[in-house]
């Protein structure tokens, strides 16, 4: 009987340590990615037939960077330069297209000159993206619809 009790305690202790390590890694990765810049949750897909992938976008000095939500990589999966980024009119996600982690999100068709893609953003995040796009430094040729 004592052997089973010790084995159970070891398993539970190991699971708790793993959970703490995963949470700490997630927190530290998010802090490292942000680097003091605005960071928000968003969905991204390459075409309307693709599924939404959740991630984090960071509004950098001259580029918008998209990071996967999970994993340990601290490099952006996608990077779009501010002066090449075109934002279209947002459309509210409805029905099966809506994302559970982004209630009330809107689909924003985007283009960077080379490819088209869509971002799913909640209202305040969309406002921040639009403001970031419009607040380009002098000399930048930004395209705002």
PDB file of C-alpha atoms in Angstrom:
ATOM      1  CA  UNK A   1       0.000   0.000   0.000  1.00  0.00           C
ATOM      2  CA  UNK A   2       2.714   2.599   0.833  1.00  0.00           C
ATOM      3  CA  UNK A   3       4.411   1.934  -2.546  1.00  0.00           C
ATOM      4  CA  UNK A   4       1.217   2.825  -4.443  1.00  0.00           C
ATOM      5  CA  UNK A   5       0.814   5.984  -2.380  1.00  0.00           C
ATOM      6  CA  UNK A   6       4.408   7.075  -3.077  1.00  0.00           C
ATOM      7  CA  UNK A   7       3.997   6.332  -6.808  1.00  0.00           C
ATOM      8  CA  UNK A   8       0.800   8.405  -6.933  1.00  0.00           C
ATOM      9  CA  UNK A   9       2.506  11.294  -5.150  1.00  0.00           C
ATOM     10  CA  UNK A  10       5.407  11.178  -7.620  1.00  0.00           C
ATOM     11  CA  UNK A  11       3.029  11.209 -10.612  1.00  0.00           C
ATOM     12  CA  UNK A  12       0.972  14.090  -9.211  1.00  0.00           C
ATOM     13  CA  UNK A  13       4.114  16.032  -8.289  1.00  0.00           C
ATOM     14  CA  UNK A  14       5.555  15.512 -11.764  1.00  0.00           C
ATOM     15  CA  UNK A  15       2.313  16.691 -13.404  1.00  0.00           C
ATOM     16  CA  UNK A  16       2.284  19.820 -11.241  1.00  0.00           C
ATOM     17  CA  UNK A  17       5.906  20.616 -12.118  1.00  0.00           C
ATOM     18  CA  UNK A  18       5.164  20.147 -15.836  1.00  0.00           C
ATOM     19  CA  UNK A  19       2.107  22.429 -15.581  1.00  0.00           C
ATOM     20  CA  UNK A  20       4.134  25.144 -13.822  1.00  0.00           C
ATOM     21  CA  UNK A  21       6.921  24.909 -16.425  1.00  0.00           C
ATOM     22  CA  UNK A  22       4.428  25.181 -19.322  1.00  0.00           C
ATOM     23  CA  UNK A  23       2.709  28.208 -17.765  1.00  0.00           C
ATOM     24  CA  UNK A  24       6.015  29.911 -16.954  1.00  0.00           C
ATOM     25  CA  UNK A  25       7.335  29.279 -20.474  1.00  0.00           C
ATOM     26  CA  UNK A  26       4.150  30.695 -22.013  1.00  0.00           C
ATOM     27  CA  UNK A  27       4.303  33.798 -19.808  1.00  0.00           C
ATOM     28  CA  UNK A  28       8.019  34.421 -20.446  1.00  0.00           C
ATOM     29  CA  UNK A  29       7.636  33.851 -24.211  1.00  0.00           C
ATOM     30  CA  UNK A  30       4.827  36.404 -24.365  1.00  0.00           C
ATOM     31  CA  UNK A  31       6.856  38.941 -22.374  1.00  0.00           C
ATOM     32  CA  UNK A  32       9.903  38.391 -24.618  1.00  0.00           C
ATOM     33  CA  UNK A  33       7.851  38.716 -27.820  1.00  0.00           C
ATOM     34  CA  UNK A  34       6.195  41.957 -26.644  1.00  0.00           C
ATOM     35  CA  UNK A  35       9.481  43.743 -25.844  1.00  0.00           C
ATOM     36  CA  UNK A  36       7.455  46.707 -24.576  1.00  0.00           C
ATOM     37  CA  UNK A  37       5.439  47.035 -27.807  1.00  0.00           C
ATOM     38  CA  UNK A  38       1.670  46.539 -28.173  1.00  0.00           C
ATOM     39  CA  UNK A  39       0.748  42.860 -28.500  1.00  0.00           C
ATOM     40  CA  UNK A  40      -2.728  41.402 -28.956  1.00  0.00           C
ATOM     41  CA  UNK A  41      -4.522  38.156 -29.736  1.00  0.00           C
ATOM     42  CA  UNK A  42      -5.722  37.708 -33.314  1.00  0.00           C
ATOM     43  CA  UNK A  43      -6.657  35.113 -35.900  1.00  0.00           C
ATOM     44  CA  UNK A  44      -4.984  34.824 -39.298  1.00  0.00           C
ATOM     45  CA  UNK A  45      -5.695  32.853 -42.458  1.00  0.00           C
ATOM     46  CA  UNK A  46      -4.230  32.942 -45.954  1.00  0.00           C
ATOM     47  CA  UNK A  47      -7.500  32.476 -47.861  1.00  0.00           C
ATOM     48  CA  UNK A  48     -11.222  32.205 -47.079  1.00  0.00           C
ATOM     49  CA  UNK A  49     -11.039  28.410 -47.583  1.00  0.00           C
ATOM     50  CA  UNK A  50      -8.318  28.004 -44.903  1.00  0.00           C
ATOM     51  CA  UNK A  51      -9.036  27.605 -41.201  1.00  0.00           C
ATOM     52  CA  UNK A  52      -8.308  30.391 -38.725  1.00  0.00           C
ATOM     53  CA  UNK A  53      -5.050  30.094 -36.785  1.00  0.00           C
ATOM     54  CA  UNK A  54      -4.828  31.924 -33.481  1.00  0.00           C
ATOM     55  CA  UNK A  55      -1.745  33.942 -32.741  1.00  0.00           C
ATOM     56  CA  UNK A  56      -0.364  37.183 -31.405  1.00  0.00           C
ATOM     57  CA  UNK A  57       0.311  40.303 -33.441  1.00  0.00           C
ATOM     58  CA  UNK A  58       2.847  42.897 -32.423  1.00  0.00           C
ATOM     59  CA  UNK A  59       2.760  46.455 -33.704  1.00  0.00           C
ATOM     60  CA  UNK A  60       6.436  47.171 -34.334  1.00  0.00           C
ATOM     61  CA  UNK A  61       8.073  50.405 -35.394  1.00  0.00           C
ATOM     62  CA  UNK A  62       7.813  49.675 -39.117  1.00  0.00           C
ATOM     63  CA  UNK A  63       6.225  46.206 -39.378  1.00  0.00           C
ATOM     64  CA  UNK A  64       3.296  44.149 -38.152  1.00  0.00           C
ATOM     65  CA  UNK A  65       4.496  40.764 -36.882  1.00  0.00           C
ATOM     66  CA  UNK A  66       2.355  37.650 -36.321  1.00  0.00           C
ATOM     67  CA  UNK A  67       3.446  34.910 -33.897  1.00  0.00           C
ATOM     68  CA  UNK A  68       1.845  31.508 -33.356  1.00  0.00           C
ATOM     69  CA  UNK A  69      -0.060  31.254 -30.097  1.00  0.00           C
ATOM     70  CA  UNK A  70       1.546  28.004 -28.977  1.00  0.00           C
ATOM     71  CA  UNK A  71       5.096  26.758 -29.148  1.00  0.00           C
ATOM     72  CA  UNK A  72       8.401  28.096 -27.977  1.00  0.00           C
ATOM     73  CA  UNK A  73       9.573  30.027 -31.051  1.00  0.00           C
ATOM     74  CA  UNK A  74      10.187  33.726 -30.462  1.00  0.00           C
ATOM     75  CA  UNK A  75      10.484  34.535 -34.167  1.00  0.00           C
ATOM     76  CA  UNK A  76       7.489  35.909 -36.074  1.00  0.00           C
ATOM     77  CA  UNK A  77       5.817  33.468 -38.465  1.00  0.00           C
ATOM     78  CA  UNK A  78       4.708  36.366 -40.694  1.00  0.00           C
ATOM     79  CA  UNK A  79       5.950  39.939 -41.012  1.00  0.00           C
ATOM     80  CA  UNK A  80       4.315  42.705 -43.020  1.00  0.00           C
ATOM     81  CA  UNK A  81       5.943  46.105 -43.585  1.00  0.00           C
ATOM     82  CA  UNK A  82       3.784  49.081 -42.633  1.00  0.00           C
ATOM     83  CA  UNK A  83       4.269  50.899 -45.928  1.00  0.00           C
ATOM     84  CA  UNK A  84       3.176  47.828 -47.960  1.00  0.00           C
ATOM     85  CA  UNK A  85       0.251  46.758 -45.781  1.00  0.00           C
ATOM     86  CA  UNK A  86      -3.221  47.418 -47.207  1.00  0.00           C
ATOM     87  CA  UNK A  87      -6.219  47.116 -44.855  1.00  0.00           C
ATOM     88  CA  UNK A  88      -9.731  46.670 -46.244  1.00  0.00           C
ATOM     89  CA  UNK A  89     -13.106  47.255 -44.589  1.00  0.00           C
ATOM     90  CA  UNK A  90     -13.735  44.921 -41.613  1.00  0.00           C
ATOM     91  CA  UNK A  91     -16.690  42.520 -41.630  1.00  0.00           C
ATOM     92  CA  UNK A  92     -18.140  40.934 -38.489  1.00  0.00           C
ATOM     93  CA  UNK A  93     -17.500  37.182 -38.174  1.00  0.00           C
ATOM     94  CA  UNK A  94     -20.788  35.302 -37.878  1.00  0.00           C
ATOM     95  CA  UNK A  95     -21.947  31.742 -37.292  1.00  0.00           C
ATOM     96  CA  UNK A  96     -19.470  28.943 -37.937  1.00  0.00           C
ATOM     97  CA  UNK A  97     -16.791  31.444 -38.943  1.00  0.00           C
ATOM     98  CA  UNK A  98     -16.640  33.046 -35.469  1.00  0.00           C
ATOM     99  CA  UNK A  99     -13.761  32.267 -33.121  1.00  0.00           C
ATOM    100  CA  UNK A 100     -14.478  31.233 -29.497  1.00  0.00           C
ATOM    101  CA  UNK A 101     -11.418  33.043 -28.089  1.00  0.00           C
ATOM    102  CA  UNK A 102     -12.256  36.219 -30.034  1.00  0.00           C
ATOM    103  CA  UNK A 103     -15.953  36.966 -29.396  1.00  0.00           C
ATOM    104  CA  UNK A 104     -17.318  39.759 -31.558  1.00  0.00           C
ATOM    105  CA  UNK A 105     -14.260  39.707 -33.833  1.00  0.00           C
ATOM    106  CA  UNK A 106     -14.219  41.160 -37.320  1.00  0.00           C
ATOM    107  CA  UNK A 107     -12.526  39.762 -40.417  1.00  0.00           C
ATOM    108  CA  UNK A 108     -10.129  42.292 -41.936  1.00  0.00           C
ATOM    109  CA  UNK A 109      -9.018  41.528 -45.510  1.00  0.00           C
ATOM    110  CA  UNK A 110      -5.367  42.562 -45.923  1.00  0.00           C
ATOM    111  CA  UNK A 111      -2.672  42.587 -48.573  1.00  0.00           C
ATOM    112  CA  UNK A 112       1.031  43.271 -48.495  1.00  0.00           C
ATOM    113  CA  UNK A 113       1.519  43.579 -52.250  1.00  0.00           C
ATOM    114  CA  UNK A 114       2.737  39.989 -52.629  1.00  0.00           C
ATOM    115  CA  UNK A 115      -0.075  38.048 -50.975  1.00  0.00           C
ATOM    116  CA  UNK A 116      -3.570  38.432 -49.599  1.00  0.00           C
ATOM    117  CA  UNK A 117      -4.590  37.289 -46.134  1.00  0.00           C
ATOM    118  CA  UNK A 118      -7.186  37.967 -43.468  1.00  0.00           C
ATOM    119  CA  UNK A 119      -6.887  38.943 -39.824  1.00  0.00           C
ATOM    120  CA  UNK A 120      -9.596  38.377 -37.203  1.00  0.00           C
ATOM    121  CA  UNK A 121      -9.525  41.140 -34.605  1.00  0.00           C
ATOM    122  CA  UNK A 122     -11.812  42.323 -31.832  1.00  0.00           C
ATOM    123  CA  UNK A 123     -12.960  45.955 -31.923  1.00  0.00           C
ATOM    124  CA  UNK A 124     -10.233  47.557 -29.780  1.00  0.00           C
ATOM    125  CA  UNK A 125      -7.487  45.556 -31.526  1.00  0.00           C
ATOM    126  CA  UNK A 126      -8.805  46.631 -34.940  1.00  0.00           C
ATOM    127  CA  UNK A 127      -8.852  50.256 -33.787  1.00  0.00           C
ATOM    128  CA  UNK A 128      -5.251  49.883 -32.592  1.00  0.00           C
ATOM    129  CA  UNK A 129      -4.212  48.351 -35.942  1.00  0.00           C
ATOM    130  CA  UNK A 130      -5.886  51.128 -37.917  1.00  0.00           C
ATOM    131  CA  UNK A 131      -4.310  53.798 -35.685  1.00  0.00           C
ATOM    132  CA  UNK A 132      -0.895  52.149 -35.988  1.00  0.00           C
ATOM    133  CA  UNK A 133      -1.274  52.095 -39.785  1.00  0.00           C
ATOM    134  CA  UNK A 134      -2.350  55.739 -39.965  1.00  0.00           C
ATOM    135  CA  UNK A 135       0.342  56.957 -37.560  1.00  0.00           C
ATOM    136  CA  UNK A 136       3.232  56.157 -39.864  1.00  0.00           C
ATOM    137  CA  UNK A 137       6.298  58.400 -39.503  1.00  0.00           C
ATOM    138  CA  UNK A 138       6.724  61.195 -42.043  1.00  0.00           C
ATOM    139  CA  UNK A 139       8.033  59.964 -45.372  1.00  0.00           C
ATOM    140  CA  UNK A 140       6.277  56.597 -45.194  1.00  0.00           C
ATOM    141  CA  UNK A 141       3.866  55.974 -48.010  1.00  0.00           C
ATOM    142  CA  UNK A 142       1.095  54.086 -46.188  1.00  0.00           C
ATOM    143  CA  UNK A 143      -2.125  52.913 -47.776  1.00  0.00           C
ATOM    144  CA  UNK A 144      -5.210  53.480 -45.691  1.00  0.00           C
ATOM    145  CA  UNK A 145      -8.662  52.636 -47.093  1.00  0.00           C
TER     146      UNK A 145
END
